[in-house]
PDB file of C-alpha atoms and ligand atoms in Angstrom:
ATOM      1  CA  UNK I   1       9.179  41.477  90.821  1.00  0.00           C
ATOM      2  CA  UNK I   2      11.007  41.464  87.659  1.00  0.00           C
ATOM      3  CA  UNK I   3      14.350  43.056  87.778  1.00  0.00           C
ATOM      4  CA  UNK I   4      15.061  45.746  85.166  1.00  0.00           C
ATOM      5  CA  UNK I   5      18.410  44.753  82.530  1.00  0.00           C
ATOM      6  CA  UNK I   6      19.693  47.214  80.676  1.00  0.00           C
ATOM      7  CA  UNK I   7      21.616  45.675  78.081  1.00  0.00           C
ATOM      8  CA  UNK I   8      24.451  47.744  75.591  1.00  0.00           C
ATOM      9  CA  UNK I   9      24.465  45.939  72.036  1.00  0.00           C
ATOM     10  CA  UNK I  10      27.981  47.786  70.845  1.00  0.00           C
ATOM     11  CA  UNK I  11      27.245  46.402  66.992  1.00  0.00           C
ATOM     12  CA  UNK I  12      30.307  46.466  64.937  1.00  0.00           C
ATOM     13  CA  UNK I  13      31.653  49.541  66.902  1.00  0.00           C
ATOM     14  CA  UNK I  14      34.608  49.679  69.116  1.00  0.00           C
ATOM     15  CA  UNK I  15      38.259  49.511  69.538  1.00  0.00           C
ATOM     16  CA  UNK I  16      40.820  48.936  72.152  1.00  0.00           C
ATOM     17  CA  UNK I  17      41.521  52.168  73.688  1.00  0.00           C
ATOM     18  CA  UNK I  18      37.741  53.478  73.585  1.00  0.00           C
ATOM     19  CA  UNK I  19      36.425  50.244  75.165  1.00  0.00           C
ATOM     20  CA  UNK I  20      38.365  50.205  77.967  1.00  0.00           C
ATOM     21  CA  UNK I  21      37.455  53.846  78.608  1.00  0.00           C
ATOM     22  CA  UNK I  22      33.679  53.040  78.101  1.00  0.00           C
ATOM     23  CA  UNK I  23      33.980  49.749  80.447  1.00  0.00           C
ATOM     24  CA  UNK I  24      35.719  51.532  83.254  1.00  0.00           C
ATOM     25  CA  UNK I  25      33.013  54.735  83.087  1.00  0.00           C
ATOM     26  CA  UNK I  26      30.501  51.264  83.471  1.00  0.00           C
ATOM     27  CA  UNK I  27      31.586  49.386  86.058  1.00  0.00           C
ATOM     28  CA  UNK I  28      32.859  52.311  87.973  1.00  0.00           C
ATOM     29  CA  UNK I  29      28.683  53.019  88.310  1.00  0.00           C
ATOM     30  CA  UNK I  30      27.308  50.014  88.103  1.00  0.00           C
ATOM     31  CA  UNK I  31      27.497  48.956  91.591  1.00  0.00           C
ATOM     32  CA  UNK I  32      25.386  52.145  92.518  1.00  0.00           C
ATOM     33  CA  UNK I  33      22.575  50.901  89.775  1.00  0.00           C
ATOM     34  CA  UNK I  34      19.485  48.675  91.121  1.00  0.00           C
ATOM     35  CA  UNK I  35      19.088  47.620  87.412  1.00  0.00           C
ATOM     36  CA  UNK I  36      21.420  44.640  85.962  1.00  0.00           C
ATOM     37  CA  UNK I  37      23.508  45.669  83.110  1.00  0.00           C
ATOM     38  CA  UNK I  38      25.317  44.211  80.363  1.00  0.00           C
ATOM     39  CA  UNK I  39      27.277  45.013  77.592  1.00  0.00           C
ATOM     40  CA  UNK I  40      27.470  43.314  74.199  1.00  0.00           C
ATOM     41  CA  UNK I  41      31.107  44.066  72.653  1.00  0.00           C
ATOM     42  CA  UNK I  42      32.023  42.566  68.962  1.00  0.00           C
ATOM     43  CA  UNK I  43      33.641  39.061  69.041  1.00  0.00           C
ATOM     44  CA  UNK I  44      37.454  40.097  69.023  1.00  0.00           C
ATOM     45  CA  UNK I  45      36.981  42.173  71.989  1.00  0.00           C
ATOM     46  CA  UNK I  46      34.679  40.325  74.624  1.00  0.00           C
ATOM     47  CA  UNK I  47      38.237  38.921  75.918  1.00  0.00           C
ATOM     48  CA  UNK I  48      39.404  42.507  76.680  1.00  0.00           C
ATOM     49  CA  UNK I  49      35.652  43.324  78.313  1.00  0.00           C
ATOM     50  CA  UNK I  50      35.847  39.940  80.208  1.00  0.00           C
ATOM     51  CA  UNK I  51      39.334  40.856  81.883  1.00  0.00           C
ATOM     52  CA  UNK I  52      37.411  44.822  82.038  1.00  0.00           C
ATOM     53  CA  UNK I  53      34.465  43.560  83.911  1.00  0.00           C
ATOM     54  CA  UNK I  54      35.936  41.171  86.491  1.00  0.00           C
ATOM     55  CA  UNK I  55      34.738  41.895  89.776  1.00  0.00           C
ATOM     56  CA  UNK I  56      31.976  44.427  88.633  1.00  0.00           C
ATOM     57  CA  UNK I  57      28.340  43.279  88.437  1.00  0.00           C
ATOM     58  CA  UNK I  58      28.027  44.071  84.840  1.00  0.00           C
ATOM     59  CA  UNK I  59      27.425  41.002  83.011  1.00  0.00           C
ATOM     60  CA  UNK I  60      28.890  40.287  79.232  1.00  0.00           C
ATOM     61  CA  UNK I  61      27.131  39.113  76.159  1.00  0.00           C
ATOM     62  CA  UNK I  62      28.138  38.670  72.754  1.00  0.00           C
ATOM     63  CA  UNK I  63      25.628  39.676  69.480  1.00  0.00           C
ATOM     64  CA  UNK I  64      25.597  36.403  67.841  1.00  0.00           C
ATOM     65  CA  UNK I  65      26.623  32.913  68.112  1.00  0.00           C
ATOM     66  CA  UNK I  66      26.467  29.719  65.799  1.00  0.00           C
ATOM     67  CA  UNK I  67      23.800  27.302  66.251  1.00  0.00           C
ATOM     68  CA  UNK I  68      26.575  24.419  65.834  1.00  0.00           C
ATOM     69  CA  UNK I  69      28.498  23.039  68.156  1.00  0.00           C
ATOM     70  CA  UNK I  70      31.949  22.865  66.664  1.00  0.00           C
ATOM     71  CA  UNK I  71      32.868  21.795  63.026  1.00  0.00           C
ATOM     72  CA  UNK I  72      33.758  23.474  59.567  1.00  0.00           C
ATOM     73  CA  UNK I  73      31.911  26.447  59.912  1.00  0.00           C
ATOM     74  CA  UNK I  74      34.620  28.836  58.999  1.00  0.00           C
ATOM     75  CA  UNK I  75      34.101  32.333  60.595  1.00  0.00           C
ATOM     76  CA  UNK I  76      31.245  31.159  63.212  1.00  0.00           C
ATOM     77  CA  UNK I  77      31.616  30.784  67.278  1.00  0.00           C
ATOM     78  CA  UNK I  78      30.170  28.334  69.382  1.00  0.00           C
ATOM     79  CA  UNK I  79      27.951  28.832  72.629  1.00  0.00           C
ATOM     80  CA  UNK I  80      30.679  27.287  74.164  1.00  0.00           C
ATOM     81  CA  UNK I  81      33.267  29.194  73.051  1.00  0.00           C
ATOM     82  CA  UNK I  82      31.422  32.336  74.425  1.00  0.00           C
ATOM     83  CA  UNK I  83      30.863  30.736  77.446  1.00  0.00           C
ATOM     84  CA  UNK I  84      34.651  30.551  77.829  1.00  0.00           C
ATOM     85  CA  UNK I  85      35.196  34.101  77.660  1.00  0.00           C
ATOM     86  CA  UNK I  86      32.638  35.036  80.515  1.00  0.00           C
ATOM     87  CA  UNK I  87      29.670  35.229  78.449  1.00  0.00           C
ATOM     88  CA  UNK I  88      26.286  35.392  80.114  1.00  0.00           C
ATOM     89  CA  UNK I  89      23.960  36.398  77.614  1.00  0.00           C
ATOM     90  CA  UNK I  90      23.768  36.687  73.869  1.00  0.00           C
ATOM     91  CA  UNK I  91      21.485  38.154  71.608  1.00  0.00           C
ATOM     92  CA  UNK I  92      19.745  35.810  68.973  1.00  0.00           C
ATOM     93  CA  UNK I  93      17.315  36.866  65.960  1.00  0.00           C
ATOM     94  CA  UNK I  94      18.350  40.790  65.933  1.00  0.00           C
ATOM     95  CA  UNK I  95      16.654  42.233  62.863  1.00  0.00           C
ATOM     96  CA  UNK I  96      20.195  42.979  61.621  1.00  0.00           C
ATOM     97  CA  UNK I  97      21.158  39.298  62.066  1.00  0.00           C
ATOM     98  CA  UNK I  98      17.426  38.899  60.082  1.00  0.00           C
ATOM     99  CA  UNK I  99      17.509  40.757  57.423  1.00  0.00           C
ATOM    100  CA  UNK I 100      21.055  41.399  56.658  1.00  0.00           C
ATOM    101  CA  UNK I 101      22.636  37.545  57.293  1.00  0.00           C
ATOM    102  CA  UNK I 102      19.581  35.707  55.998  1.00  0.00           C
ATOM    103  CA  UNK I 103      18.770  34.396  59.388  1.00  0.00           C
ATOM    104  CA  UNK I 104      15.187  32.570  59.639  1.00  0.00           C
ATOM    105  CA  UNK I 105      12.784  31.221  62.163  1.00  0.00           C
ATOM    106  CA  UNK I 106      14.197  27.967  61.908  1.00  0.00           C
ATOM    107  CA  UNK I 107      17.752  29.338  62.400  1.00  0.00           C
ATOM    108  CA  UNK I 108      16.919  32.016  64.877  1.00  0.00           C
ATOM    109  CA  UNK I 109      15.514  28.922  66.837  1.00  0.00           C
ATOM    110  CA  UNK I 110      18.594  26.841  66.574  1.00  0.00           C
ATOM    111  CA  UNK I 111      20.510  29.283  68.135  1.00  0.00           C
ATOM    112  CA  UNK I 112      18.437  29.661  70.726  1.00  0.00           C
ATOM    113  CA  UNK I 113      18.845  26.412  71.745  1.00  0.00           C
ATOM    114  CA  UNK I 114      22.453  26.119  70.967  1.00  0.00           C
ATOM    115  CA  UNK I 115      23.303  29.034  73.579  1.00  0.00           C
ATOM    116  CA  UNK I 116      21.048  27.464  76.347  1.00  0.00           C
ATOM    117  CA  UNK I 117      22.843  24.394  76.001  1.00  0.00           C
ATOM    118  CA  UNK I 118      25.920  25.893  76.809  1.00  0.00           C
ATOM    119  CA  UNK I 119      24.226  28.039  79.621  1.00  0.00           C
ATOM    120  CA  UNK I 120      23.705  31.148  77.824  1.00  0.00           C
ATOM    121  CA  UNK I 121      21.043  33.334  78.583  1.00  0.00           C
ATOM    122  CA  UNK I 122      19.465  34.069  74.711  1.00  0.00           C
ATOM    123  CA  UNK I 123      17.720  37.735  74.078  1.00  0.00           C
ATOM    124  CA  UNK I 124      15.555  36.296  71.749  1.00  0.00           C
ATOM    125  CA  UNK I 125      15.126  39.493  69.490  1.00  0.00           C
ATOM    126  CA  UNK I 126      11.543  40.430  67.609  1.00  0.00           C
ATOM    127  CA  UNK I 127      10.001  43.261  65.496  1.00  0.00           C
ATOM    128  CA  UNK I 128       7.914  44.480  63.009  1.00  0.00           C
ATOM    129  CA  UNK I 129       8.732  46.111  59.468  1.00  0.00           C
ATOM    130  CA  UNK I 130       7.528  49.576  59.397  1.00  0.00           C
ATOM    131  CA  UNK I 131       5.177  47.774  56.392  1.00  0.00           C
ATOM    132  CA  UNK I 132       4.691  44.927  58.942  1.00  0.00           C
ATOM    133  CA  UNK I 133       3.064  47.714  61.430  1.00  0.00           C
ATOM    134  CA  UNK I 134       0.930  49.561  58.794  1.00  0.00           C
ATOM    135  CA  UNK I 135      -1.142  46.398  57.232  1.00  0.00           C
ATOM    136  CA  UNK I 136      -1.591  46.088  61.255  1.00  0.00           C
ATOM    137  CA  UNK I 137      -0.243  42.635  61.781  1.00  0.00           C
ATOM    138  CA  UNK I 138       2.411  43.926  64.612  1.00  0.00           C
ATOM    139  CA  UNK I 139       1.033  41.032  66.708  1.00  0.00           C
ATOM    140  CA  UNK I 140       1.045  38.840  64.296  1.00  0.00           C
ATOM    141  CA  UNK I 141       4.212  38.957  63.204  1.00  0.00           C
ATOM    142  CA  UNK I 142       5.513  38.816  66.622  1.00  0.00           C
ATOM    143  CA  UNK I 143       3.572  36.198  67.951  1.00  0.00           C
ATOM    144  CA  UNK I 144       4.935  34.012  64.914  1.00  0.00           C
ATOM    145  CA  UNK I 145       9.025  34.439  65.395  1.00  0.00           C
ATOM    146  CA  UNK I 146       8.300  33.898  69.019  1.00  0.00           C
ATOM    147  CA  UNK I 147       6.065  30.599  68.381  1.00  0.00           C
ATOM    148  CA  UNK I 148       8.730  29.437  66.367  1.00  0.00           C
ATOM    149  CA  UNK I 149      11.434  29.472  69.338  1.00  0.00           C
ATOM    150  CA  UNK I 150       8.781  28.088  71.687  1.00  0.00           C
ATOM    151  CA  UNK I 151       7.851  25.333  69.292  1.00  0.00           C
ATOM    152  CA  UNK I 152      11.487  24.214  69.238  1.00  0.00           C
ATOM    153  CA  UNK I 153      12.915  24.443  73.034  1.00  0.00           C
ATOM    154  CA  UNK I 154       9.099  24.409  74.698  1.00  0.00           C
ATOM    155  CA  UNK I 155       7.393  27.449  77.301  1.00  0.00           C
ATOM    156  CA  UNK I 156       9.859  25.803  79.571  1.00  0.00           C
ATOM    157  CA  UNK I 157      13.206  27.720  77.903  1.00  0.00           C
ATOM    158  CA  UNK I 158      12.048  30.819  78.522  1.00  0.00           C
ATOM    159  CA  UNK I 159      12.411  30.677  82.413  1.00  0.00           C
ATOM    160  CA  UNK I 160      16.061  31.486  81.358  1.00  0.00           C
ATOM    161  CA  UNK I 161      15.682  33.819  78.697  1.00  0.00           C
ATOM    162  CA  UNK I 162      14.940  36.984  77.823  1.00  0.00           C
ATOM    163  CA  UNK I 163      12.749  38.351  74.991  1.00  0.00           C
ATOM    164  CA  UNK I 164      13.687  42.292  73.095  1.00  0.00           C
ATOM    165  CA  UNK I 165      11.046  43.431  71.330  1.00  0.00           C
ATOM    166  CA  UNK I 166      12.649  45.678  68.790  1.00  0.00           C
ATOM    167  CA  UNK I 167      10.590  47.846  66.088  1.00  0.00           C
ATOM    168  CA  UNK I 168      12.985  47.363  62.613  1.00  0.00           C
ATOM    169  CA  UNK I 169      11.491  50.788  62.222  1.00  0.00           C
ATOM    170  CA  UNK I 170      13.068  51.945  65.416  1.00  0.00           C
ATOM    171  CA  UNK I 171      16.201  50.563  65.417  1.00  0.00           C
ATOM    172  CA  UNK I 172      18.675  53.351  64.653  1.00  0.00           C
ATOM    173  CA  UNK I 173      16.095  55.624  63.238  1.00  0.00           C
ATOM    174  CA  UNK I 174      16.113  57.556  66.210  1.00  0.00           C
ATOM    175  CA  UNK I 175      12.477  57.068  65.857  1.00  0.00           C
ATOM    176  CA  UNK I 176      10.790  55.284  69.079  1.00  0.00           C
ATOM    177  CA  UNK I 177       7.981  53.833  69.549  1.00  0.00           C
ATOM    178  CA  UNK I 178       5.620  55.288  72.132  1.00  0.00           C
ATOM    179  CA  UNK I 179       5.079  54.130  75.669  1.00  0.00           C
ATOM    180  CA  UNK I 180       1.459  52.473  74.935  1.00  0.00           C
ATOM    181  CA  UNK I 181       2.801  51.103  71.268  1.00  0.00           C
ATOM    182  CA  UNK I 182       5.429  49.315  72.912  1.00  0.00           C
ATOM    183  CA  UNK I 183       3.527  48.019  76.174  1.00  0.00           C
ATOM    184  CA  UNK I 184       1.014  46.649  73.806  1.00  0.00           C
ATOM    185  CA  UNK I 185       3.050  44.371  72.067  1.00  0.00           C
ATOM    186  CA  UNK I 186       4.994  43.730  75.386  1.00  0.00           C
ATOM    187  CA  UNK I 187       1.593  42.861  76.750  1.00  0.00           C
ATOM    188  CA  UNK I 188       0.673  40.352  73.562  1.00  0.00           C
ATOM    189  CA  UNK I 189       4.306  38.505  73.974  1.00  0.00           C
ATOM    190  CA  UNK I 190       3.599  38.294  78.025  1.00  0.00           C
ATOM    191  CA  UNK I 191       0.156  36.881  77.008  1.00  0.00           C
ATOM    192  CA  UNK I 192       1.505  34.278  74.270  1.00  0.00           C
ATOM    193  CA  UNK I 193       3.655  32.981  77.007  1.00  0.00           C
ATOM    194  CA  UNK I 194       1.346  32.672  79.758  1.00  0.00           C
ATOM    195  CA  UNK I 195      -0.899  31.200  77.558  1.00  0.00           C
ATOM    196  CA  UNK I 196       1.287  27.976  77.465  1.00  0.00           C
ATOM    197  CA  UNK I 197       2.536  29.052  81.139  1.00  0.00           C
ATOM    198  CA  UNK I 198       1.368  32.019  83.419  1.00  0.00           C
ATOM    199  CA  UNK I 199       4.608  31.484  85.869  1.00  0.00           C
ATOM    200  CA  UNK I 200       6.856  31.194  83.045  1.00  0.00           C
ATOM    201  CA  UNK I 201       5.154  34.352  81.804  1.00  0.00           C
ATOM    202  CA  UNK I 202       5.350  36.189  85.058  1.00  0.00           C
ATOM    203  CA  UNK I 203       9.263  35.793  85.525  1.00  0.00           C
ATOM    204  CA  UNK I 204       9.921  36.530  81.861  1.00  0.00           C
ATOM    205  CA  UNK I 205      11.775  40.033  81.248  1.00  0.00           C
ATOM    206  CA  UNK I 206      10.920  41.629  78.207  1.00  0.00           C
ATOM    207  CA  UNK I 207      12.973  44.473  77.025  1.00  0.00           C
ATOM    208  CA  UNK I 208      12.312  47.055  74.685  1.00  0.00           C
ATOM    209  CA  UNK I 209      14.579  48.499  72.002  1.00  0.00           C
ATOM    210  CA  UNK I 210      14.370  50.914  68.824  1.00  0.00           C
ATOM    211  CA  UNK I 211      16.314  54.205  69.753  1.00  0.00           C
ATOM    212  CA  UNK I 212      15.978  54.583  73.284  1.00  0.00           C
ATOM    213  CA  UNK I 213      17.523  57.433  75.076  1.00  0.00           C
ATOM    214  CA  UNK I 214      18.115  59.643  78.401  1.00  0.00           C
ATOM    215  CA  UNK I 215      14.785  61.782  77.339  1.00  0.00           C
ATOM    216  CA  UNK I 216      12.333  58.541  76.700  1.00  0.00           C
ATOM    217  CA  UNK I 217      13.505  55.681  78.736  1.00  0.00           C
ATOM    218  CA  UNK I 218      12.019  56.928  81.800  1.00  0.00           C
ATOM    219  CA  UNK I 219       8.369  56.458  80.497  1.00  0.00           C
ATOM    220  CA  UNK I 220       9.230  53.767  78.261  1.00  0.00           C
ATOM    221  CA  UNK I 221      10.732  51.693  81.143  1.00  0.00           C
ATOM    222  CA  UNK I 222       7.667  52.432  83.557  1.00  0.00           C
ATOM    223  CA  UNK I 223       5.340  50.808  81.630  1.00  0.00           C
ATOM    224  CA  UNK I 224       4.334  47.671  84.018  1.00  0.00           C
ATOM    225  CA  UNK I 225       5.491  44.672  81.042  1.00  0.00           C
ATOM    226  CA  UNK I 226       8.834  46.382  79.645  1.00  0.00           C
ATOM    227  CA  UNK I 227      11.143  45.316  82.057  1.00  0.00           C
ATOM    228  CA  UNK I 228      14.247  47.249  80.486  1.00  0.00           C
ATOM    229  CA  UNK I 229      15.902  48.023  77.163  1.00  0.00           C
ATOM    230  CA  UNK I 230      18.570  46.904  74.636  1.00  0.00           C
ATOM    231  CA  UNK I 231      20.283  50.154  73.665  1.00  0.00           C
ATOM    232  CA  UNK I 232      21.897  50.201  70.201  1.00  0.00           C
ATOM    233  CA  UNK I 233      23.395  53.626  69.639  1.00  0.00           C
ATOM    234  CA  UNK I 234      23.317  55.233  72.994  1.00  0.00           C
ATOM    235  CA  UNK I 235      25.394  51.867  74.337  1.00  0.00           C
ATOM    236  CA  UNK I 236      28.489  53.503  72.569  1.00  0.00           C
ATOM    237  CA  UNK I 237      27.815  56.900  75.007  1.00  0.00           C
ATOM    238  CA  UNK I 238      29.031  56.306  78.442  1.00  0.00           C
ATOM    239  CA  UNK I 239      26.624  59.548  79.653  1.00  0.00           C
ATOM    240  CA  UNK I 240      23.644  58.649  77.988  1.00  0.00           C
ATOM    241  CA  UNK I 241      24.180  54.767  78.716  1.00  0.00           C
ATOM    242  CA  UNK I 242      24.605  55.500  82.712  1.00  0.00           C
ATOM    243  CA  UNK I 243      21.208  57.831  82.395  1.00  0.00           C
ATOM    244  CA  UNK I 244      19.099  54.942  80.655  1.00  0.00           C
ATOM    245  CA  UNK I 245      20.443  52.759  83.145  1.00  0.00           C
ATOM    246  CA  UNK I 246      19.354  54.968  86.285  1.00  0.00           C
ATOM    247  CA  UNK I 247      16.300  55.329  84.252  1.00  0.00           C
ATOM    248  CA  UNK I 248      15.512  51.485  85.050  1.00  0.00           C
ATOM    249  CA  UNK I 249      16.290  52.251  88.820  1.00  0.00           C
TER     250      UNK I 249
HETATM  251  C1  PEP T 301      19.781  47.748  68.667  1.00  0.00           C
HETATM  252  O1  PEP T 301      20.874  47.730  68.139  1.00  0.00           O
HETATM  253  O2  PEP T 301      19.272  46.692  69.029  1.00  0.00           O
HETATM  254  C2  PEP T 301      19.105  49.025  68.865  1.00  0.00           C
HETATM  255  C3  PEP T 301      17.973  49.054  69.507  1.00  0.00           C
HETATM  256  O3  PEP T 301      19.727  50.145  68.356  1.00  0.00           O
HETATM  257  P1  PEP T 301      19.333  51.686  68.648  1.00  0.00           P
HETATM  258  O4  PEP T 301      19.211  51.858  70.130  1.00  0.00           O
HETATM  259  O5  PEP T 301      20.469  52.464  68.071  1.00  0.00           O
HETATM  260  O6  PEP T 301      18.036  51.946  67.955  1.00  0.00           O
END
């Protein structure tokens, strides 16, 4: 039995005072949650959200991180360096990160392995262009970013990780995709994996995001492989973040 994660990706939102008021609503209900639940804050403030979540069961991430080490890289953060600061996940390959920063397979990839080898827990992030979905090469498409993380770190990486399958078309659109789109592609990545290996496959949580919220996550979350979501938008809400959350119970 998988257990659901429900993970808030913040983006470049945020600021002192309203983060600690969203962190406390969080942790002051996350003990009462059967899901696991995270929260992705920007860079300058996963310090503040580190000190915010000590002692709560709410687990910190961070939305990007270098696939170096250390070195002249001016403006970049290491795995380690997240690590540091409480870090248990971080997101790699989000279509923003994609199409925005220039980030490709090979890159995505790097970082993949760069925050495993400081311990890090990657959400390896994939999608489909709205384009993408209508020449009907969804699968395709996915099945190739996600061979090109598996053909660097092998099927044995993704016994700790996590994979988000995230519709570019979704994301922030307030457009969602439907219960059976997503669980069919959900279904395709689960297959891909236990292809190479069915236990890997099995244990792997695959979350869906694209505009989830209070009114769909119920449905979208009971399909049998989406085994929670990364919530964009409604991350920044501490009502409608607690309801997806207790969605996943
Ligand atoms: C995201 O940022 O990954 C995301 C899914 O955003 P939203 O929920 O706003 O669509």
């Amino acid at each position: 039995m998988r257990k659901k994660l429900v993970a808030g990706n913040w983006k470049m939102h945020g600021a002192l005072q309203q983060n600690s008021t969203l962190l406390a609503r969080i942790t002051a209900a996350a003990s009462g949650l059967a899901c696991e639940v995270a929260v992705f804050p920007p860079y300058p403030y996963l310090a503040q959200a580190q000190l915010a979540l000590a002692g709560s069961v709410v687990a910190l991430g961070a939305q990007s991180v270098s696939e170096h080490a250390s070195g002249v890289f001016t403006g970049e953060v290491s795995a380690s360096m997240l690590a540091e600061f409480g870090c248990r996940y971080v997101l790699v390959g989000h279509s923003e990160r994609r199409a925005l920063f220039g980030e490709t397979e090979i890159v995505v990839a790097a970082k993949f392995e760069a925050a495993q080898s400081s311990a890090l827990v990657p959400i390896l992030c994939v999608g489909e262009t709205l384009g993408q979905r209508e020449a009907g090469k969804t699968v395709t498409v996915i099945a190739r970013q996600l061979a090109a993380v598996l053909e660097r770190v092998g099927v044995a990486a993704m016994a700790s990780a996590v994979v988000a399958y995230e519709p570019v078309w979704a994301i922030g659109t307030g457009v969602t995709a439907s219960p059976a789109q997503a669980q069919e592609v959900h279904a395709a990545i689960r297959a891909q994996v236990a292809a190479l290996d069915a236990g890997v496959a099995e244990g792997l949580r695959i979350l869906y995001g694209g505009s989830v919220k209070p009114q769909n996550a119920v449905e979208l979350f009971g399909q049998s492989d989406i085994d929670g979501g990364l919530i964009g938008g409604a991350a920044l809400v501490a009502d409608d973040f607690l309801k997806i959350c207790l969605a996943a119970n």
